[in-house]
XYZ file of C-alpha atoms in Angstrom:
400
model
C 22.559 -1.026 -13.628
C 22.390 2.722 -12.220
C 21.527 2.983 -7.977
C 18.891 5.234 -7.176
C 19.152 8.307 -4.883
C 15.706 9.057 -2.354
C 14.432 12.064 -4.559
C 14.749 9.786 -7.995
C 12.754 6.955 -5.927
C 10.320 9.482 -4.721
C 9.822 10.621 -8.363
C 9.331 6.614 -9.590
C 7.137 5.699 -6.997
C 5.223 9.169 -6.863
C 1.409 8.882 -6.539
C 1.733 5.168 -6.145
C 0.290 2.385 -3.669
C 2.955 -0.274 -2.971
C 1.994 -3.702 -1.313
C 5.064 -6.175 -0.113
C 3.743 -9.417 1.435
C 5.938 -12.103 2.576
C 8.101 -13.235 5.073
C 11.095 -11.385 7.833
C 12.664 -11.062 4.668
C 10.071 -9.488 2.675
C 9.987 -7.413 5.980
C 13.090 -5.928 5.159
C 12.463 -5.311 1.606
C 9.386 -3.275 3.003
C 11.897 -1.021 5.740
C 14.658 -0.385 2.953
C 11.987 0.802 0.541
C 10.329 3.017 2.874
C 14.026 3.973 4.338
C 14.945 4.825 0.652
C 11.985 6.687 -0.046
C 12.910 9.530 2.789
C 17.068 9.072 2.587
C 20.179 8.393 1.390
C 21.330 5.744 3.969
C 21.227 2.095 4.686
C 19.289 0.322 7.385
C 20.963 -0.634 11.129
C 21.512 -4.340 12.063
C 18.733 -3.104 15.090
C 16.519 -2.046 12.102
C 16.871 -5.586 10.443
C 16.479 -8.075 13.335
C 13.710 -5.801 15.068
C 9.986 -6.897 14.168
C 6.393 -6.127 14.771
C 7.877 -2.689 16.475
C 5.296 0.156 16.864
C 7.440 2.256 14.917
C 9.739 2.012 11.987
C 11.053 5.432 10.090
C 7.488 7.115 10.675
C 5.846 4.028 9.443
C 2.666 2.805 11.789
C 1.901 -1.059 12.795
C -1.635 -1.557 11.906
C -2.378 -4.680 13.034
C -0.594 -7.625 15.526
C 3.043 -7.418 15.922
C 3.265 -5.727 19.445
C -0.039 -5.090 19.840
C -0.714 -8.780 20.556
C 1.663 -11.443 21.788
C 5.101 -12.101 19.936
C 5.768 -15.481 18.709
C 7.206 -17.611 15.740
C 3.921 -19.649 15.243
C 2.032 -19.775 11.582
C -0.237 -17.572 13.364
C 1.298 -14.442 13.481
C 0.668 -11.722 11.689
C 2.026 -8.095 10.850
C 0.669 -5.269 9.158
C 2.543 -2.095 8.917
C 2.148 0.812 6.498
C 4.266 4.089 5.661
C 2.123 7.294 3.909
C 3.545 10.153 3.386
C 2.148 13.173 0.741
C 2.488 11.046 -2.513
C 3.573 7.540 -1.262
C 1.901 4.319 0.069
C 3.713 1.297 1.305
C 1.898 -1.221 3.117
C 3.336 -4.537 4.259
C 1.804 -7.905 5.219
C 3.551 -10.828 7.054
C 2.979 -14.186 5.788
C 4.067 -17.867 6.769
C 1.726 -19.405 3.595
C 1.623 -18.690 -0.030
C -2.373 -19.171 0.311
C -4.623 -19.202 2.979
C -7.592 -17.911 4.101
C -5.992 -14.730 6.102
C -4.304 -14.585 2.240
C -7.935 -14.695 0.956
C -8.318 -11.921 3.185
C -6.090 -9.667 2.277
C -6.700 -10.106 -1.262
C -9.838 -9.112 -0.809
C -8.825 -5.976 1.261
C -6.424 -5.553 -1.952
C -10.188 -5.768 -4.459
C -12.578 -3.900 -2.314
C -10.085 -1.108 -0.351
C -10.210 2.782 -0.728
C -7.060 2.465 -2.821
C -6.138 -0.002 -6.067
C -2.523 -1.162 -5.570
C 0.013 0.118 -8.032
C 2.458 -2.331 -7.213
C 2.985 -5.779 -5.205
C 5.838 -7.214 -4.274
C 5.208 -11.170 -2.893
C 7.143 -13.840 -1.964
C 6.095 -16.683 0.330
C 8.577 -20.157 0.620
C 10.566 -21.359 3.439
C 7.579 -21.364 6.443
C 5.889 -23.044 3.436
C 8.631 -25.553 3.409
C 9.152 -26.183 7.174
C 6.028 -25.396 9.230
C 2.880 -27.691 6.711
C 4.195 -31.400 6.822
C 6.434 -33.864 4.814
C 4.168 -33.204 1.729
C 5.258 -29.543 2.070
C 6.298 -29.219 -1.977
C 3.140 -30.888 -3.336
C 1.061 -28.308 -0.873
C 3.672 -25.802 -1.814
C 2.714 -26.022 -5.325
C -0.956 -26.333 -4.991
C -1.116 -23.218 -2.972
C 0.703 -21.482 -5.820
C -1.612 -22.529 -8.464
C -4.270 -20.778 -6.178
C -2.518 -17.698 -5.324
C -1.790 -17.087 -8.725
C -4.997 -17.778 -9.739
C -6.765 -15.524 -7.194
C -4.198 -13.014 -7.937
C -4.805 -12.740 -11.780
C -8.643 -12.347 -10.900
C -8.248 -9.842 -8.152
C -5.807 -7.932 -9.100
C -6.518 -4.782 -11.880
C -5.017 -5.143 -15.437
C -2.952 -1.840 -14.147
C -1.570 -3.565 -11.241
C 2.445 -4.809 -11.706
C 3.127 -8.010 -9.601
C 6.880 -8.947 -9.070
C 6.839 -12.118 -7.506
C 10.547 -12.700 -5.784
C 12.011 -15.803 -5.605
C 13.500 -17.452 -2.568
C 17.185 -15.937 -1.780
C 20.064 -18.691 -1.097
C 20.243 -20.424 1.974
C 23.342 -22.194 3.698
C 23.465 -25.568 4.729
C 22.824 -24.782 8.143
C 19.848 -22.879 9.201
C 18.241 -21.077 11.773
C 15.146 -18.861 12.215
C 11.646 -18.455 13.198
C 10.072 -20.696 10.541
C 12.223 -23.371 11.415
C 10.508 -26.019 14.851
C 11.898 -25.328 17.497
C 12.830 -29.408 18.493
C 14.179 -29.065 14.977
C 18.067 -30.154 14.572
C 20.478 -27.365 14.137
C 22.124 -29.743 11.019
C 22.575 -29.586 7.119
C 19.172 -30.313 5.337
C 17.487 -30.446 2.325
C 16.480 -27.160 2.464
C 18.666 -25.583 -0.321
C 17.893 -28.238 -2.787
C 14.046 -27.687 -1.876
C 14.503 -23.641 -2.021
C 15.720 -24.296 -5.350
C 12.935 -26.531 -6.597
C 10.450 -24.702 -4.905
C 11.694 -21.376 -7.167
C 11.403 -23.392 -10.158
C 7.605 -24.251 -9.409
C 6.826 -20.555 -8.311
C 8.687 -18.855 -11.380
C 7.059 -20.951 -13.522
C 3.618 -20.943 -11.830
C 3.892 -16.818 -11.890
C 5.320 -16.459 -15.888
C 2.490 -18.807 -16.666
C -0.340 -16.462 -15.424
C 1.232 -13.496 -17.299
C 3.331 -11.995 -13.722
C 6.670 -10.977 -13.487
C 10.061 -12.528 -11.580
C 12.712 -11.202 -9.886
C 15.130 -13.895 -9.747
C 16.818 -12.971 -6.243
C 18.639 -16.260 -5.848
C 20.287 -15.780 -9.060
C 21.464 -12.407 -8.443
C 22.467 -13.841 -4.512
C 24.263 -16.681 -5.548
C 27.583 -15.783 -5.042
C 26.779 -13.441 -2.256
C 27.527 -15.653 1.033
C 29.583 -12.841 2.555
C 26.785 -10.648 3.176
C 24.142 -13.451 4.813
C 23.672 -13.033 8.509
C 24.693 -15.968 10.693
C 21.378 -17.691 10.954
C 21.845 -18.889 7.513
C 18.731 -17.121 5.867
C 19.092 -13.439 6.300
C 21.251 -11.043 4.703
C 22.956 -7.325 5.765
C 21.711 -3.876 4.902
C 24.255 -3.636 1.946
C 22.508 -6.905 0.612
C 18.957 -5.664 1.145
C 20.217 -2.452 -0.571
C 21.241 -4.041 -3.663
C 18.262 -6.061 -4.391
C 16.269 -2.961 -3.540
C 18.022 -1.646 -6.514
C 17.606 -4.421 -8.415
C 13.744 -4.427 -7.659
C 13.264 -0.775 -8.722
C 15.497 -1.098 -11.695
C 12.878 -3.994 -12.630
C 9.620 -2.302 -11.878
C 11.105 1.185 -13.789
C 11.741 -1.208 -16.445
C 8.382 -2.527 -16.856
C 6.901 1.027 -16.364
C 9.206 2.439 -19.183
C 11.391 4.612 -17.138
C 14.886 5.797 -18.359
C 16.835 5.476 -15.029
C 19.843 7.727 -15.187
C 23.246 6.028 -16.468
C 24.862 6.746 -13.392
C 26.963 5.762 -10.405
C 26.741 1.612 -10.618
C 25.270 0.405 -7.830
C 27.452 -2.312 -6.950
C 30.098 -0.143 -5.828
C 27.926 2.611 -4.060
C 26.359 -0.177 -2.294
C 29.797 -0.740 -1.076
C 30.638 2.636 -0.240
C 27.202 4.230 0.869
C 27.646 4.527 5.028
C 24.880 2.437 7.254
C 22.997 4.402 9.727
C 24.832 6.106 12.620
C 27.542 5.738 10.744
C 30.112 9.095 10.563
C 30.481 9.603 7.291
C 34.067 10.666 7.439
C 34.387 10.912 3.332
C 31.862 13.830 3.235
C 35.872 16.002 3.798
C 37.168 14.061 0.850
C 37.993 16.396 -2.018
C 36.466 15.599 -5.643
C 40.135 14.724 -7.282
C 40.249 11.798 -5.188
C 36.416 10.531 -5.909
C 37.379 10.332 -9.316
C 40.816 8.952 -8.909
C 38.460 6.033 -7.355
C 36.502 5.880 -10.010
C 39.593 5.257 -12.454
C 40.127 2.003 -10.527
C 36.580 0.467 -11.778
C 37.275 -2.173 -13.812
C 35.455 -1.170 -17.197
C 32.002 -2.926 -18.117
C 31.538 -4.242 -21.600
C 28.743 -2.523 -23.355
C 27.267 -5.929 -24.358
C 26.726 -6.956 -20.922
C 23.351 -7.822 -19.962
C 20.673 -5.834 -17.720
C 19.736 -7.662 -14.679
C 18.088 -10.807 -15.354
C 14.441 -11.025 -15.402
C 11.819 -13.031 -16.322
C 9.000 -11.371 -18.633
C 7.023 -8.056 -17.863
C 3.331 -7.036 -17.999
C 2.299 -5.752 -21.342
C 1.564 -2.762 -19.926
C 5.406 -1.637 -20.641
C 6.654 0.759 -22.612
C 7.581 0.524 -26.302
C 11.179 -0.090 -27.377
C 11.580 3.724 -27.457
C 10.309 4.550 -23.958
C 10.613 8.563 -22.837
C 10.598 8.520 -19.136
C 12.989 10.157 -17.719
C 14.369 10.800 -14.081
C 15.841 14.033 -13.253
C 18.947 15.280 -11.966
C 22.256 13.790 -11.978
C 23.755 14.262 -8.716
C 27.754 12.964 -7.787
C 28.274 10.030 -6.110
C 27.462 9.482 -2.639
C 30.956 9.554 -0.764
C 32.940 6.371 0.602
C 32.474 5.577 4.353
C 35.197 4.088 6.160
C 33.652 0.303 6.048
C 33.874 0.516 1.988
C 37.149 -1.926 1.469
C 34.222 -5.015 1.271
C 33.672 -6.340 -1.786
C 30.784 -5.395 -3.639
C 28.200 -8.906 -5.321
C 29.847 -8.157 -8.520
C 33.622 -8.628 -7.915
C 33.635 -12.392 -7.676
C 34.453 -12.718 -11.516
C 34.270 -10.234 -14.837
C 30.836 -12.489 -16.038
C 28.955 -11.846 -12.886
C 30.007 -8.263 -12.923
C 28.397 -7.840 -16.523
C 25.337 -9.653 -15.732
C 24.676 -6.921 -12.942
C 25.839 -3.453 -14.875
C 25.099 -1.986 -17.559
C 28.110 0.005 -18.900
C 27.030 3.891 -20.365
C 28.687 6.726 -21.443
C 28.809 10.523 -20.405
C 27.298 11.233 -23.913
C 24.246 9.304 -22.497
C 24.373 11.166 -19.530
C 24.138 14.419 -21.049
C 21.170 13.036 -22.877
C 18.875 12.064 -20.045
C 17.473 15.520 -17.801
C 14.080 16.097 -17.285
C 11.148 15.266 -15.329
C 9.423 11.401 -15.232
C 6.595 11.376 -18.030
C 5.213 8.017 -18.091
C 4.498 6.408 -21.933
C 2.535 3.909 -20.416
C -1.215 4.723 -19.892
C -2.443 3.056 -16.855
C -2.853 5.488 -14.773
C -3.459 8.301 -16.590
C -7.636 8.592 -14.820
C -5.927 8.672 -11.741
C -5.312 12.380 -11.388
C -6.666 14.574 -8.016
C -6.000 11.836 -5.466
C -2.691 11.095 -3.849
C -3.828 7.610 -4.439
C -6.548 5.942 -6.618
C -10.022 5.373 -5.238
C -11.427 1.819 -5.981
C -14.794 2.454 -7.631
C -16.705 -1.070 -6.450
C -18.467 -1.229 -9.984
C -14.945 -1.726 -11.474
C -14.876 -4.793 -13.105
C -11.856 -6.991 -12.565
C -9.919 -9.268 -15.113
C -10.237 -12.240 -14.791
C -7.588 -13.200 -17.718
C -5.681 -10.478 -17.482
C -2.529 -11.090 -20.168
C -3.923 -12.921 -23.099
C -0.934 -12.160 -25.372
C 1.511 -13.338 -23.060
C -0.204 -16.719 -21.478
C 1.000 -19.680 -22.391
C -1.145 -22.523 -23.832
């Protein structure tokens, strides 16, 4: 799997409304996309653990956050959103997979100025901790109503990525947990793991996609935070990566065959940090380079679950332009990247390419698929209120 530079996200994302609603960590998603879709750099640990700022990377907070009172409660809510010429990103805080201020903002998501493009959800461990000992069997009933309000509000057009719940460690600590709670091993890995099972399956049922993050995070301790539950800006980097190599994917984009992002994420410098290798001459890049273990070409792309049918055909044309070199080493780059653990886990996250396939991919994006193409003199679409709205939205892919 290729990394993505900030112009080739700019180009995949161009023209499009992006909605990420979840919780802290969803948060994050939200600041590395927006981070990514202006530069080439990773977010700051301040960046990370900061919340309902004002301010984020020319973003705006729309709603609570600072502008009320800051708490951990199952109240609290956070509404920030980044526009620039040709890009949207708006982000809502949750602590439950439905509710009525979820009822809310799916109706904001029917009725706004704009129809959403994309929407990136996840919603699990305040469900888990903060809504009683029945917490799975409300867990799953609230899923069988998002997903059910989702599929009727949301347009045909519309690709949802639902994200499973990362890994946890045994001991946790964070704003969904009570505070009188004990700081001692739980259940709470064994229920993160049975609540993905419900979602995924609750989500492939109604025809959405999965992004199986605790799959891909499984054997990425290293990079979690202390508190047990979040992870580092290299982390967040690589499953923004693997979330735009997924939505490209089900868009029919080409993404260019180079620079694997396990290793850039290694090497790419944080912010503030001197990037030292910028003096490095290009004989010793690709003496680096040599020391990549090679990927077999029948290694798998990164795993997913199934994709709208609004994806391309097998043959898809879109292409991103501009192969630039690799973004140089900075000094912290002698971590580990995900994929080193073992050869197996390495192929299941690259996909191994040659320069002949390099030289075969310039050009412009030119989407195959056709559902935008009405969408043409707005930065964004306007929502027409006589649009009708699917209420069965992927026939040939629901199952019976």
């Amino acid at each position: 799997m290729p990394h993505l530079r900030a112009h080739e996200v700019k180009q995949l994302l161009h023209n499009k409304y992006v909605v990420v609603l979840g919780d802290s960590i969803q948060r994050a998603v939200y600041k590395d996309l927006v981070l990514l879709l202006q530069k080439d750099c990773l977010l700051s640990s301040s960046q990370l653990k900061s919340k309902g700022e004002l301010s984020f990377e020319h973003d705006v907070l729309l709603e609570g956050g600072r502008w009320g009172r800051m708490h951990n409660g199952t109240h609290y809510r956070e509404v920030r959103q980044f526009c620039s010429g040709r890009h949207l990103v708006r982000f809502y805080f949750l602590t439950r997979a439905y509710s009525p201020y979820v009822e809310d903002i799916l109706q904001q998501l029917r009725w706004g100025e704009y129809a959403p493009d994309l929407v990136i959800m996840n919603s699990c461990l305040w469900d888990l901790s903060r809504y009683g000992r029945n917490f799975l069997r409300s867990y799953r009933e609230d899923l069988e109503r998002l997903f059910r309000r989702l599929d009727q509000v949301l347009p045909a057009s519309c690709l949802l990525v639902w994200n499973t719940t990362m890994p946890v460690a045994q001991v946790v600590s964070g704003g969904f947990v009570l505070p009188d709670a004990p700081a001692c091993p739980s259940r709470l890995r064994e229920d993160v793991m049975e609540a993905n099972f419900y979602s995924s399956a609750e989500a492939v049922r109604r025809g959405f996609d999965v992004l199986d993050l605790h799959f891909h995070f499984r054997h990425a301790g290293q990079h979690r935070l202390s508190d047990g539950v979040h992870w580092d800006e290299r982390a967040h980097r690589y499953l923004s990566q693997l979330l735009l190599a997924h939505v490209a994917d089900a868009w029919g984009v080409v993404l260019p065959a180079h620079n694997p992002v396990g290793r850039w994420i290694r090497d790419v410098p944080a912010e503030g940090q001197p990037d030292q290798a910028e003096r490095r001459q290009r004989r010793d890049l690709r003496r680096y380079e040599q020391h990549e273990p090679p990927v077999s070409r029948s290694s798998s792309s990164p795993r997913y679950h199934r994709h709208s049918p609004h994806r391309s055909s097998s043959h898809p044309r879109n292409l991103l332009s501009r192969r630039e070199d690799p973004m140089p080493s900075s000094p912290s780059s002698q971590q580990q990247p995900f994929h080193r653990d073992s050869p197996r886990r390495r192929c299941g996250y690259a996909r191994a390419t040659n320069s002949t396939d390099r030289e075969q991919r310039p050009g412009p994006i030119r989407r195959v698929s056709t559902h935008h193409q009405n969408r043409e003199s707005p930065p964004y679409p306007s929502r027409h209120h006589s649009e009708t709205h699917r209420s069965h939205r992927r026939h040939s892919h629901r199952r019976t």
